[in-house]
Coordinates of C-alpha atoms in Angstrom, one line a residue:
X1 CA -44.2 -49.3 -8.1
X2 CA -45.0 -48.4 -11.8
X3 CA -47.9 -51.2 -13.6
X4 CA -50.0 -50.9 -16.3
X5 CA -53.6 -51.7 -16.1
X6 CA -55.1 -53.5 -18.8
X7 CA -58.7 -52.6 -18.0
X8 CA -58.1 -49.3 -18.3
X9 CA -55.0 -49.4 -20.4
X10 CA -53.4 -46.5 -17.9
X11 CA -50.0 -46.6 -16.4
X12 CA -50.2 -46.5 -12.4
X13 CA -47.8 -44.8 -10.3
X14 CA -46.9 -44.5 -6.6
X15 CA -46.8 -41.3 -4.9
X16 CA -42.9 -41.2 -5.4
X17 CA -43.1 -41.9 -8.8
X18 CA -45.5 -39.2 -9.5
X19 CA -43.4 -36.8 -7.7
X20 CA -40.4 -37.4 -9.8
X21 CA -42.4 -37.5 -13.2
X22 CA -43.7 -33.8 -12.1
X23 CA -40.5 -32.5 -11.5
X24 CA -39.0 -33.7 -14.8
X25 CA -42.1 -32.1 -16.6
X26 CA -40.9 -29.0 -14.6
X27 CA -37.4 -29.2 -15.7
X28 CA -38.2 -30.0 -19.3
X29 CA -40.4 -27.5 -19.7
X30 CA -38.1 -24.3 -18.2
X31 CA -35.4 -25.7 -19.9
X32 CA -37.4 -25.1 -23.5
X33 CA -38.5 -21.6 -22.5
X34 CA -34.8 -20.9 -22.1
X35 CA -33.7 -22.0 -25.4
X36 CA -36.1 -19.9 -26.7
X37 CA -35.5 -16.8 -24.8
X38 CA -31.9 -17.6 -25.7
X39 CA -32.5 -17.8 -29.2
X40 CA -34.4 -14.3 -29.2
X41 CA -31.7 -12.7 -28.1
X42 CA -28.9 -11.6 -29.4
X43 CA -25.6 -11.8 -28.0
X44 CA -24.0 -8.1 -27.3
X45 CA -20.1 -7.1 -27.7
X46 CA -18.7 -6.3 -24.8
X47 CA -18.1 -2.5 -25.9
X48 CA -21.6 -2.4 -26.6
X49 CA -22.5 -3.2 -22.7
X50 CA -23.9 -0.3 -20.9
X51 CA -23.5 0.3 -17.3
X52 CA -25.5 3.2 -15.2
X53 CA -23.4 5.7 -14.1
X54 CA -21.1 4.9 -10.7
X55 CA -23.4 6.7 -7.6
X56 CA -21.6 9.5 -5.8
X57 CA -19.8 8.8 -2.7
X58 CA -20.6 10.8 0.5
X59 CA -18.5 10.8 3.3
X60 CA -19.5 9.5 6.7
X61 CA -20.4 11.6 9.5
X62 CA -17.6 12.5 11.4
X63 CA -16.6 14.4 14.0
X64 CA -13.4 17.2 14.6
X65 CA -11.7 18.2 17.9
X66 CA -8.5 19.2 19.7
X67 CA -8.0 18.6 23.5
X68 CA -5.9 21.3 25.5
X69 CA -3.2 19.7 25.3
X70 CA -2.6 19.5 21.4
X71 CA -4.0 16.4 20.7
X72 CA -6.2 16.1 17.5
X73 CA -9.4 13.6 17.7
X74 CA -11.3 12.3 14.9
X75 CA -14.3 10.0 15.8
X76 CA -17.0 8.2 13.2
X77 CA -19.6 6.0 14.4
X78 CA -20.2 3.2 12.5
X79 CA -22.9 0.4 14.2
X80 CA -23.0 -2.2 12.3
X81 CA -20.5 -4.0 13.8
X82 CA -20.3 -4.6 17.9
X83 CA -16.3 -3.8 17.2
X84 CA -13.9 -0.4 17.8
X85 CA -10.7 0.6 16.6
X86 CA -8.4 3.2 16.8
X87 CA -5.1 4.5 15.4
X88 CA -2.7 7.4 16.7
X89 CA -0.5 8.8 14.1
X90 CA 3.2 10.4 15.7
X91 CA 5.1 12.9 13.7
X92 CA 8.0 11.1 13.5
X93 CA 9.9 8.1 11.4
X94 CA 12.8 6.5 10.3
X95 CA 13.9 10.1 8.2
X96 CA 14.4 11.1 11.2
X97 CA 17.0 9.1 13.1
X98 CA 20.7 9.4 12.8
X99 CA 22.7 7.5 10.0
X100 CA 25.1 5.9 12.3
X101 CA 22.0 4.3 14.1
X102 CA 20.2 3.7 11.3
X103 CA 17.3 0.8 12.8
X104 CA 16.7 3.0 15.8
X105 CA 12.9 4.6 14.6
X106 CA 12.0 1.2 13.5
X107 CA 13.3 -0.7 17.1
X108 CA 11.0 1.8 19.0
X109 CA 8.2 1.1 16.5
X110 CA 8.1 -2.5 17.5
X111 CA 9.6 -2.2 21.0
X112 CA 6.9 0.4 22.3
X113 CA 4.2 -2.3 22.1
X114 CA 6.7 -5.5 22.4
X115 CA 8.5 -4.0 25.6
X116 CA 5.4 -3.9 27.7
X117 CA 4.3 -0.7 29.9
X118 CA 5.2 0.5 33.3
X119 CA 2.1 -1.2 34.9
X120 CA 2.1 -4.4 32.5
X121 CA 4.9 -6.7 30.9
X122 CA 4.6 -7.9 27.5
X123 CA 3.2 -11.2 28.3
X124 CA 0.6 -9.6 30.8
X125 CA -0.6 -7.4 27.8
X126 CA -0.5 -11.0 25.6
X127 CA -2.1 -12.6 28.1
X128 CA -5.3 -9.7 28.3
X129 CA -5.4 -9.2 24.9
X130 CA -6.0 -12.9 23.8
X131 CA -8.6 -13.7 26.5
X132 CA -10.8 -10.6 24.6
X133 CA -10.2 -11.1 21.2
X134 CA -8.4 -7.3 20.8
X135 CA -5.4 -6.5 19.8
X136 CA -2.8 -3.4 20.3
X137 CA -0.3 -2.9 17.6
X138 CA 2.8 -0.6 17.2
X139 CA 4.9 0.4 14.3
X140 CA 7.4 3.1 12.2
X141 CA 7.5 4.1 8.9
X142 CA 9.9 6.8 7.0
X143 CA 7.2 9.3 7.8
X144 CA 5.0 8.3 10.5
X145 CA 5.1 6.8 13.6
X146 CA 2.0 4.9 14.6
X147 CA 0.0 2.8 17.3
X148 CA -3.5 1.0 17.3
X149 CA -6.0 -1.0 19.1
X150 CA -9.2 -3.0 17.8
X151 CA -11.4 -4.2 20.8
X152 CA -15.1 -5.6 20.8
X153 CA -17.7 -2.9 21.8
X154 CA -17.8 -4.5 25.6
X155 CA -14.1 -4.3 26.0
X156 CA -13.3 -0.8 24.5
X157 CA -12.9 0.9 27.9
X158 CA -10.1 -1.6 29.5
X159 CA -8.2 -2.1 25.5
X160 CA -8.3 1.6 24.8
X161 CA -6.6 2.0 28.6
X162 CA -4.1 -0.3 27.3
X163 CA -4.0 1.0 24.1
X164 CA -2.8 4.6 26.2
X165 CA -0.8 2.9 28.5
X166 CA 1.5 2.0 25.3
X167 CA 1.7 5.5 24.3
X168 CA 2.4 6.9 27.2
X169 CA 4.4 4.4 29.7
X170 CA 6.0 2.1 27.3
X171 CA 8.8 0.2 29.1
X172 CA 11.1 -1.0 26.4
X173 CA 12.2 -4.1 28.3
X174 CA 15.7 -4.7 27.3
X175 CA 15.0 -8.4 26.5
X176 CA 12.6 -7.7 24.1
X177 CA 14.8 -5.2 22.4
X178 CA 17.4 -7.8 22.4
X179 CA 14.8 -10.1 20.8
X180 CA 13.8 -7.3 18.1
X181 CA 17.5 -7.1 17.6
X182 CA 17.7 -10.7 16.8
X183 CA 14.9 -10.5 14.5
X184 CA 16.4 -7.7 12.6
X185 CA 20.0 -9.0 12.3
X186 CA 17.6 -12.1 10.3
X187 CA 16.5 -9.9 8.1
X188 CA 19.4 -8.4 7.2
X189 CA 21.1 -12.3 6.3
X190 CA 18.1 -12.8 4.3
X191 CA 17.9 -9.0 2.6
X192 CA 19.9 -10.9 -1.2
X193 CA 17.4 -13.6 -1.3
X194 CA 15.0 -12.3 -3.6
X195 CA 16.2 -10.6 -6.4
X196 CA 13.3 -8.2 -7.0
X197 CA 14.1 -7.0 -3.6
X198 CA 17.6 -6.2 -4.3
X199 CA 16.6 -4.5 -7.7
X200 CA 14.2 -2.1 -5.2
X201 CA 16.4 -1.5 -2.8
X202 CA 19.7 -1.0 -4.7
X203 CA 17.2 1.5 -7.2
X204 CA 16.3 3.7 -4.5
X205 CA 19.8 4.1 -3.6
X206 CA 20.8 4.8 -6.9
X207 CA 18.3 7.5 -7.3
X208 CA 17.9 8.9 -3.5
X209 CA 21.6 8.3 -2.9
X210 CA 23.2 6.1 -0.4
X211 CA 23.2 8.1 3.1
X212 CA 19.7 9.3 1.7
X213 CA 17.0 8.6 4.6
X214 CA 14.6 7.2 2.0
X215 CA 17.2 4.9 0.6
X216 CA 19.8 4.0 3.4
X217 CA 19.5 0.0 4.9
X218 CA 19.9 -0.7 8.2
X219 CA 23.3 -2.8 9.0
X220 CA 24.9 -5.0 11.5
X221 CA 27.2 -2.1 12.9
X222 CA 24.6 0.4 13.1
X223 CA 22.4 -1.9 14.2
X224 CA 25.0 -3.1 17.7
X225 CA 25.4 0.7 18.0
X226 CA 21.4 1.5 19.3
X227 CA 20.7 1.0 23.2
X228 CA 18.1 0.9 25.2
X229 CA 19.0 4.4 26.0
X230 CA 18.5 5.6 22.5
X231 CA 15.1 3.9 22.1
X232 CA 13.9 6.3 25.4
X233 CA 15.7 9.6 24.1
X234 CA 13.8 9.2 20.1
X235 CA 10.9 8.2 22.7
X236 CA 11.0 11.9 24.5
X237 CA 12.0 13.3 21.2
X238 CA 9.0 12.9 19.2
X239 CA 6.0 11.1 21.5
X240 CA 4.0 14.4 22.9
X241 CA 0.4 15.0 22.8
X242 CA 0.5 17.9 20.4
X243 CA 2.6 15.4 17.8
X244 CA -0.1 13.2 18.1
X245 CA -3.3 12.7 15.7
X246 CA -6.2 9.9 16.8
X247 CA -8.6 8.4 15.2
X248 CA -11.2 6.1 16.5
X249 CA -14.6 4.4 14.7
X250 CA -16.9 1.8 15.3
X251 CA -19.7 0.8 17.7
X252 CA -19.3 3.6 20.7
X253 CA -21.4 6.8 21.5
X254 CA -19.8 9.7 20.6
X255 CA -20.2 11.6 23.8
X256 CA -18.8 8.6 26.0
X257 CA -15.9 8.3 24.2
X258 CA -14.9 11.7 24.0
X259 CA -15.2 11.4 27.5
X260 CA -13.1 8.4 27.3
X261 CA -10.5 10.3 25.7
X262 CA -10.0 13.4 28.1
X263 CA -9.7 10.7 31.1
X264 CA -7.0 8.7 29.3
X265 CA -5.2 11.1 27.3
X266 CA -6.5 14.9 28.5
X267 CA -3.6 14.9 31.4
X268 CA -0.9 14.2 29.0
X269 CA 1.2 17.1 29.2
X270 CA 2.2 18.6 25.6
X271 CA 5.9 20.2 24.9
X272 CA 5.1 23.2 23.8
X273 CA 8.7 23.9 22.9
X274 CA 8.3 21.7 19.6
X275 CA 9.6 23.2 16.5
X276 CA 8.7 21.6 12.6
X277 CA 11.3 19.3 12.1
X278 CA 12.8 20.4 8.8
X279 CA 12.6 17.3 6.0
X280 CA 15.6 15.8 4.6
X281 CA 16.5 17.5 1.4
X282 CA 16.1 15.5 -2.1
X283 CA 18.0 15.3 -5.1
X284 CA 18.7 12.8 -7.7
X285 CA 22.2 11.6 -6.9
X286 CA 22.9 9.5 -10.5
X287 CA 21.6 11.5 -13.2
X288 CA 21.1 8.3 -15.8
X289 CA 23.8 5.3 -16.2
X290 CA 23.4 1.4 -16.5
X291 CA 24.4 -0.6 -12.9
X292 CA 24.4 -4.5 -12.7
X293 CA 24.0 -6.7 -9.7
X294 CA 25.4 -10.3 -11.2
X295 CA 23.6 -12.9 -9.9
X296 CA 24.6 -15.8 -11.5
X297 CA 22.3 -18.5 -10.6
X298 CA 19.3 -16.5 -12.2
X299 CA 17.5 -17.8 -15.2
X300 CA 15.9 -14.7 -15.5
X301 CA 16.5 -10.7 -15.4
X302 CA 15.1 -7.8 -12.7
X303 CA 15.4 -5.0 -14.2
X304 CA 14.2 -1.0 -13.9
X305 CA 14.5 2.2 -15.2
X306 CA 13.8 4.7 -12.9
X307 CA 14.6 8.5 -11.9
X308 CA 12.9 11.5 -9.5
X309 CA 9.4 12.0 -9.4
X310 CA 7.0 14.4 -7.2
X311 CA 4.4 14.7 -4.9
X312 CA 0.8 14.3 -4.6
X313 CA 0.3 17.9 -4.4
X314 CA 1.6 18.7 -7.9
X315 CA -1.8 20.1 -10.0
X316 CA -0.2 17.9 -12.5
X317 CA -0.5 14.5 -10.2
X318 CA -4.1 13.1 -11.7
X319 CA -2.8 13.4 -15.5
X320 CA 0.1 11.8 -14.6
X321 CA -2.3 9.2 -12.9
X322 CA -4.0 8.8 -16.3
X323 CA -0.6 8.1 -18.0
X324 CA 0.1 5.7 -15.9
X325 CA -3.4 3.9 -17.0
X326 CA -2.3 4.1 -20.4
X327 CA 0.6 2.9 -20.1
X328 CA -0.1 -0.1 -17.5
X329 CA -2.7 -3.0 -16.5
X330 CA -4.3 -5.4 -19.4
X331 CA -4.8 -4.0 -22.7
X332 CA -2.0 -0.9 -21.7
X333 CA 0.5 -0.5 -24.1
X334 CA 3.6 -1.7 -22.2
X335 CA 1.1 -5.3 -21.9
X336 CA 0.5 -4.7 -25.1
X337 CA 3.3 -4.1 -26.7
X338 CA 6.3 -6.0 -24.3
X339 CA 4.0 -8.9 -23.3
X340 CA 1.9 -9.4 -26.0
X341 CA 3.6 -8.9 -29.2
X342 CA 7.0 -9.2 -28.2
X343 CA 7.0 -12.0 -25.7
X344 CA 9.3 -10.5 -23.4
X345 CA 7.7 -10.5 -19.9
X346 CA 4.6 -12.0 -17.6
X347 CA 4.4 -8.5 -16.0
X348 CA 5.5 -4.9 -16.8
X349 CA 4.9 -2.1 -15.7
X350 CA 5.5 1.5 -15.8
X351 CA 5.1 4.1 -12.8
X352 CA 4.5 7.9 -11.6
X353 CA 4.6 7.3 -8.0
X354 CA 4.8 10.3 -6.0
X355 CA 4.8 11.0 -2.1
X356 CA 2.7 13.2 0.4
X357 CA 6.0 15.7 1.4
X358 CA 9.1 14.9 -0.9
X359 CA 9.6 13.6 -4.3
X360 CA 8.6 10.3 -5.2
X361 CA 9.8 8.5 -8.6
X362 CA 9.1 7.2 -11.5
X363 CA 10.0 3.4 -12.0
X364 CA 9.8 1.2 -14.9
X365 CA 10.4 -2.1 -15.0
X366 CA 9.6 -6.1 -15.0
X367 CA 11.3 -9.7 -15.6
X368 CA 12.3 -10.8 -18.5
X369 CA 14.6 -13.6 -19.6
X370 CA 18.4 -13.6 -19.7
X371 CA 18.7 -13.6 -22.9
X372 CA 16.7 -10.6 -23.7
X373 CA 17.3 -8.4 -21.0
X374 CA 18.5 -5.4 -23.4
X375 CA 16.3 -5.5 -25.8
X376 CA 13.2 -5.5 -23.0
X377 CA 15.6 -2.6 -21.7
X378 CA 15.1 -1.0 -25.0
X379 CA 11.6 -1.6 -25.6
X380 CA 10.6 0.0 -22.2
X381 CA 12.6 2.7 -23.0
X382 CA 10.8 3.4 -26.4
X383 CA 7.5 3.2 -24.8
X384 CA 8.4 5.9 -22.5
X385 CA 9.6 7.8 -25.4
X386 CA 6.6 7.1 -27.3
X387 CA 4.3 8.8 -24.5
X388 CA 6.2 11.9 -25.2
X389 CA 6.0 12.1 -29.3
X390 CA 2.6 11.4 -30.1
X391 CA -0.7 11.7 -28.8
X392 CA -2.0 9.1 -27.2
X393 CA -6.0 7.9 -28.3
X394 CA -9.1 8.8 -27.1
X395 CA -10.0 4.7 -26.7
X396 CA -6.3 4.7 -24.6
X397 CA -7.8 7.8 -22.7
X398 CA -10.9 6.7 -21.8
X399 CA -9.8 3.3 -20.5
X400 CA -7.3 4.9 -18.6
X401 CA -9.7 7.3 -17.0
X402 CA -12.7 5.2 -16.5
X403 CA -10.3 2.2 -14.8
X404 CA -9.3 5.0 -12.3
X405 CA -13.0 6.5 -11.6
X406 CA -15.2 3.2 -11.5
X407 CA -12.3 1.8 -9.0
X408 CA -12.5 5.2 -7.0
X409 CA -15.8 3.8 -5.2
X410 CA -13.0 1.2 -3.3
X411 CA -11.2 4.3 -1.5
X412 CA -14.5 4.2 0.9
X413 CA -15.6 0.5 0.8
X414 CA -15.7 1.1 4.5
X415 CA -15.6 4.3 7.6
X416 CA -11.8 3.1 9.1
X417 CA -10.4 3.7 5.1
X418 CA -12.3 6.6 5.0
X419 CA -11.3 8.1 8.6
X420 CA -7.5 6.7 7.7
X421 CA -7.8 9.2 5.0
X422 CA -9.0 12.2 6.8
X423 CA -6.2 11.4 9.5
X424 CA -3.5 11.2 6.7
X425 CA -4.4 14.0 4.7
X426 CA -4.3 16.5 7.8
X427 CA -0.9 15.0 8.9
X428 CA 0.9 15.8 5.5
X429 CA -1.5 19.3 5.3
X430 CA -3.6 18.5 2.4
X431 CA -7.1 19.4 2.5
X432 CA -9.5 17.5 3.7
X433 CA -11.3 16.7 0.3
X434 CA -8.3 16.5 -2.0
X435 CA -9.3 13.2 -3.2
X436 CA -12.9 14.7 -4.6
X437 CA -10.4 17.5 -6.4
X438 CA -8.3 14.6 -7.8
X439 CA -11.3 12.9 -9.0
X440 CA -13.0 15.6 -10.6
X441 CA -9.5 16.7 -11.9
X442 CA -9.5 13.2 -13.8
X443 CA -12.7 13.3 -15.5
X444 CA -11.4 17.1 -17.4
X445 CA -8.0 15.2 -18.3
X446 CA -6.7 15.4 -22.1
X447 CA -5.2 13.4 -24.8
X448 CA -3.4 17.1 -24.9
X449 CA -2.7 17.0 -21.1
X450 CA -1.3 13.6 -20.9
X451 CA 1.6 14.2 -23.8
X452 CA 2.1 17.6 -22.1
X453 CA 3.0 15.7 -18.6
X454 CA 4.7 12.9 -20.2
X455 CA 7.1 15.7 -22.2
X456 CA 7.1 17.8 -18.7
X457 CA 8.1 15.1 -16.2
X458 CA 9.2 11.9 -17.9
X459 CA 13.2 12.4 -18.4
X460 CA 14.9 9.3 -20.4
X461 CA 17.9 11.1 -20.3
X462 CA 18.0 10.8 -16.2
X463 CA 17.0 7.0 -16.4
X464 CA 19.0 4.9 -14.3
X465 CA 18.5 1.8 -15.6
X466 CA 19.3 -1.3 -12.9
X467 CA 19.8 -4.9 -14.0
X468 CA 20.2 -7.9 -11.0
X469 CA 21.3 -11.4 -13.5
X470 CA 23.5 -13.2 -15.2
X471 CA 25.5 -11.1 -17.7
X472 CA 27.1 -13.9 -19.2
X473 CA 23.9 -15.5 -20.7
X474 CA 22.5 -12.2 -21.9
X475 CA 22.1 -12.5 -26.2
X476 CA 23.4 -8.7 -26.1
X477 CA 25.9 -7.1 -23.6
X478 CA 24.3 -4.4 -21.4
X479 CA 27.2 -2.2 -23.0
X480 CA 24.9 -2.3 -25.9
X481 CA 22.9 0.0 -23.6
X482 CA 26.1 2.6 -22.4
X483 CA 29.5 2.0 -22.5
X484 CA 29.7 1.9 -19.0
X485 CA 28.7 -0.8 -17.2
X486 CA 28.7 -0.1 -13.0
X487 CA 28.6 -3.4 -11.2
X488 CA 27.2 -3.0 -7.7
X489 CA 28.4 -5.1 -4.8
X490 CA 25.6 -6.2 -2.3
X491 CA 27.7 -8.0 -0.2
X492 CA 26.4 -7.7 3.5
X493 CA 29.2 -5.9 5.7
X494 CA 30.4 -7.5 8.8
X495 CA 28.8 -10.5 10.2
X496 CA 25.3 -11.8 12.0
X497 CA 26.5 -12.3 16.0
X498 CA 26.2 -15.9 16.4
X499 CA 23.2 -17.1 18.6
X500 CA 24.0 -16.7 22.7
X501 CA 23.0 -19.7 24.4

C-alpha cells in the first residue's frame, strides 16, 4: 500500500508497487531512446533498399542406378525428418488411350490403388495404412502415369511392400471401378458449372482440335464403353519394370534400401520387346476466329486469346519467361494498363506456357464485365501487339528478371522437389541440370531479345479469341471483333445413368 511519511516526507511503497514503478521507468525510458533513434534516421524508398545477393543453390546428394531389369532408382537421404517417400513415374497417360474410350488411362490411374492387390482388398490396404499414418497413392496424367507412398521411418519396410504390391499385383476390383465410374459420370454433370472451366476446356479444343488427346473430354458413351478388361490390357500395355523410373528420399540408409529395392522390385520381369511409343502429332486446328459460349445468367465475361506455343527445350524458352514477367503479376503492363488505368478486370494475365515433349500455348485472358468484354478483348490484344513494336524498358526488364531469379531459390525449398525434378527431367530426356542453364540463360536476357521473341513467336493473327457470357448485355457486339461470330454448344451428350439401388 502506497503512504507518505511526514517525518521523512518520502513516499513508501510495497514490494508490488515498486515492482511496477520499475517497470514503467523501463518502458518510458526505451520508448524515448526509440524516438530518438527514429528521428535520426531517415526513412529509405523502397528502390533505394539493398538486398545481398541470393546464395547459390547446390543440389543434394543423390544417388543414380538401374537394376537388371530396366528399372531406374534415384535415392536422396534427407534426416531431418523420421519420414520416407517415394514416387514411381510409368511412361504412359491419357495420350495414349483410344478416343472411343476416352476415361480409360485415367480409371486405371485411380483404380490401381482403389481396386486393391492380389494379396489385399481395398479396405485391408485402408485399414493398414490408417493404423500407421502412411499413405499409398495412384494417379494418370496426359503424360505420365504415376504411383507413391509416404511412410514413417519405422514402417518404410511393410508400406514400401505395399507400395510394390500396387504396382505389380493390382486387382482392379470391379466394384471399385463401378464406384470410380460413378464418380466420373459426377464430374462430367458438373463439367458447365464454372465458367472459367468451360473457357479452358472449350480453348484447348479450339486450339489442339477436338479428337486431339490434349484436348478431347471424356463422355458418358465412352465412358460405358471401358471394362474391367480394358483397365488390365492398358495395365500389360504400359506397367513393365524398364517403363518405370523411382524415386525415393527421406530418413533411410542408402545401402538398406537399395537392398530393399532389389527384394521388392529386382524379380520384376522387364518386356524387352518395348518400342518408343510415337507422340500424338500437333497442329493448330483454328488458325484465329472469335467463338462464344452464351451463358446467360453471367454478370460477367471469361474470355481468352490463345494460339500454339512450344516446349521447354526451345533455346528461346527463358526470354520468353521474361516476357511473360513483363507482361504479368503487379506493376506488369497488362495490370497496369487493363486493371489499373482502365478498370477492366481484378486479374489478367498473359502467358508463354510451353510443355516438356509437344507444343504448349500461349493464353491470354481474364474477367471482365459484360459490358466491356470487347473492348478488354481489344486492349489485351494491343498489349500483345505492343510487345512486338517497341522495346520494352530496362526498369520492365529488370523486374521481370529479378522476380524470376530471387523466386528461383523456391524450386529446391526441399530434397522431394528437388529429386521430383531429377526424376522429371530424365523422363522427358532433358539434362539433368537444365534448370541451372535456364537460370543462367535469364540473367544474359535483352531488352533486344525479348522484342525479338515476342516478334518470333507471338502471332495475333492465329489468336483464337474465346468468350463464355451474356452477348446480349455486352456495350459492343463481339462482331465488332470479326464478322463471324462461332457459337459453341456445350451441351453434355447423352445422359448420367440414374443411381442403381
Amino acid at each position: 500500500m502506497l503512504r507518505f511519511d511526514l517525518k521523512s516526507k518520502k513516499f513508501h511503497f510495497s514490494k508490488g508497487q515498486r515492482f511496477v514503478f520499475t517497470l514503467v521507468i523501463i518502458v518510458a525510458c526505451l520508448l524515448v531512446n526509440l524516438n530518438f533513434s527514429w528521428a535520426a534516421t531517415t526513412a529509405k524508398h523502397y528502390n533505394e533498399l539493398q538486398f545481398p545477393p541470393v546464395s547459390a543453390i547446390k543440389l543434394p546428394k543423390y544417388e543414380r542406378y538401374v537394376l537388371k531389369n530396366g528399372l531406374v532408382v534415384y535415392l536422396m537421404e534427407d534426416h531431418e525428418l523420421p519420414l520416407v517417400s517415394g514416387t514411381a513415374l510409368i511412361r504412359t497417360g491419357s495420350r495414349w488411350e483410344q478416343a472411343e474410350k476416352a476415361g480409360l488411362a485415367s480409371l486405371v490411374g485411380s483404380t490401381l490403388r482403389s481396386g486393391g492387390t492380389q494379396k489385399h482388398s481395398a479396405d485391408e490396404l485402408n485399414e493398414i495404412l490408417e493404423q500407421r499414418a502412411a499413405s499409398v497413392e495412384t494417379d494418370m496424367g496426359e503424360a505420365a502415369g504415376s504411383a507413391s507412398f509416404e511412410a514413417l521411418t519405422e514402417d518404410v519396410d511393410m508400406v514400401f511392400g505395399l507400395f510394390t504390391e500396387v504396382l505389380r499385383e493390382p486387382a482392379f476390383a470391379q466394384e471399385k471401378l463401378d464406384v470410380d465410374k460413378t464418380q466420373i459420370r459426377g464430374s462430367i454433370a458438373r463439367r458447365n458449372d464454372n465458367p472459367n472451366s468451360i473457357a479452358s476446356r472449350e480453348l484447348r479444343k479450339l486450339i489442339y482440335g477436338q479428337e486431339s488427346p490434349y484436348a478431347r473430354t471424356v463422355e458418358y458413351a465412352t465412358l460405358d464403353k471401358i471394362s474391367r478388361d480394358d483397365l488390365l490390357k492398358f495395365y500389360q500395355q504400359y506397367f513393365h519394370p524398364n517403363k518405370i523410373i523411382l524415386g525415393i528420399v527421406g530418413d533411410f540408409n542408402a545401402q538398406k534400401m537399395r537392398s530393399l529395392i532389389q527384394a521388392k522390385l529386382g524379380d520384376w520381369k522387364p518386356n524387352p520387346q518395348i518400342a518408343k511409343t510415337p507422340l500424338p502429332q500437333v497442329t493448330q486446328a483454328n488458325l484465329g476466329g472469335v467463338y462464344f459460349v452464351n451463358q446467360p445468367q453471367l454478370t460477367q465475361s471469361s474470355v481468352l486469346l490463345g494460339h500454339l506455343g512450344g516446349k521447354f527445350d526451345n533455346p528461346d524458352y527463358p526470354a520468353l519467361d521474361v516476357m511473360n514477367g513483363v507482361l504479368n503479376s503487379f506493376g506488369g503492363r497488362l495490370f497496369n494498363e487493363l486493371r489499373s488505368r482502365q478498370g477492366l478486370a481484378y486479374s489478367v494475365y498473359g502467358m508463354w506456357s510451353p510443355r516438356f515433349d509437344y507444343p504448349g500455348t500461349f493464353v491470354a485472358g481474364g474477367q471482365t464485365r459484360t459490358e466491356t468484354t470487347v473492348q478488354f478483348i481489344k486492349s489485351l490484344e494491343t498489349e500483345i501487339k505492343r510487345l512486338q513494336t517497341a522495346n520494352i524498358t530496362v526498369q520492365e526488364l529488370n523486374k521481370a528478371k529479378d522476380s524470376t531469379l530471387n523466386s528461383f531459390v523456391f524450386n529446391f525449398q526441399d530434397p522431394s522437389q528437388t529429386l521430383s525434378r531429377l526424376m522429371r527431367y530424365e523422363y522427358y530426356g532433358y539434362p539433368a541440370d537444365f534448370l541451372f542453364r535456364y537460370q543462367k540463360a535469364i540473367t544474359t536476357t535483352t531488352t533486344a531479345d525479348v522484342k525479338r521473341v515476342a516478334q518470333k513467336y507471338l502471332k495475333p493473327e492465329n489468336l483464337v479469341t474465346l468468350v463464355v457470357g451474356n452477348q446480349s448485355d455486352m456495350k459492343q457486339p463481339l462482331t465488332n471483333l470479326a464478322a463471324k461470330v462461332t457459337t459453341i454448344d456445350i451441351t453434355i451428350a447423352g445422359t448420367q445413368p440414374a443411381a442403381k439401388n
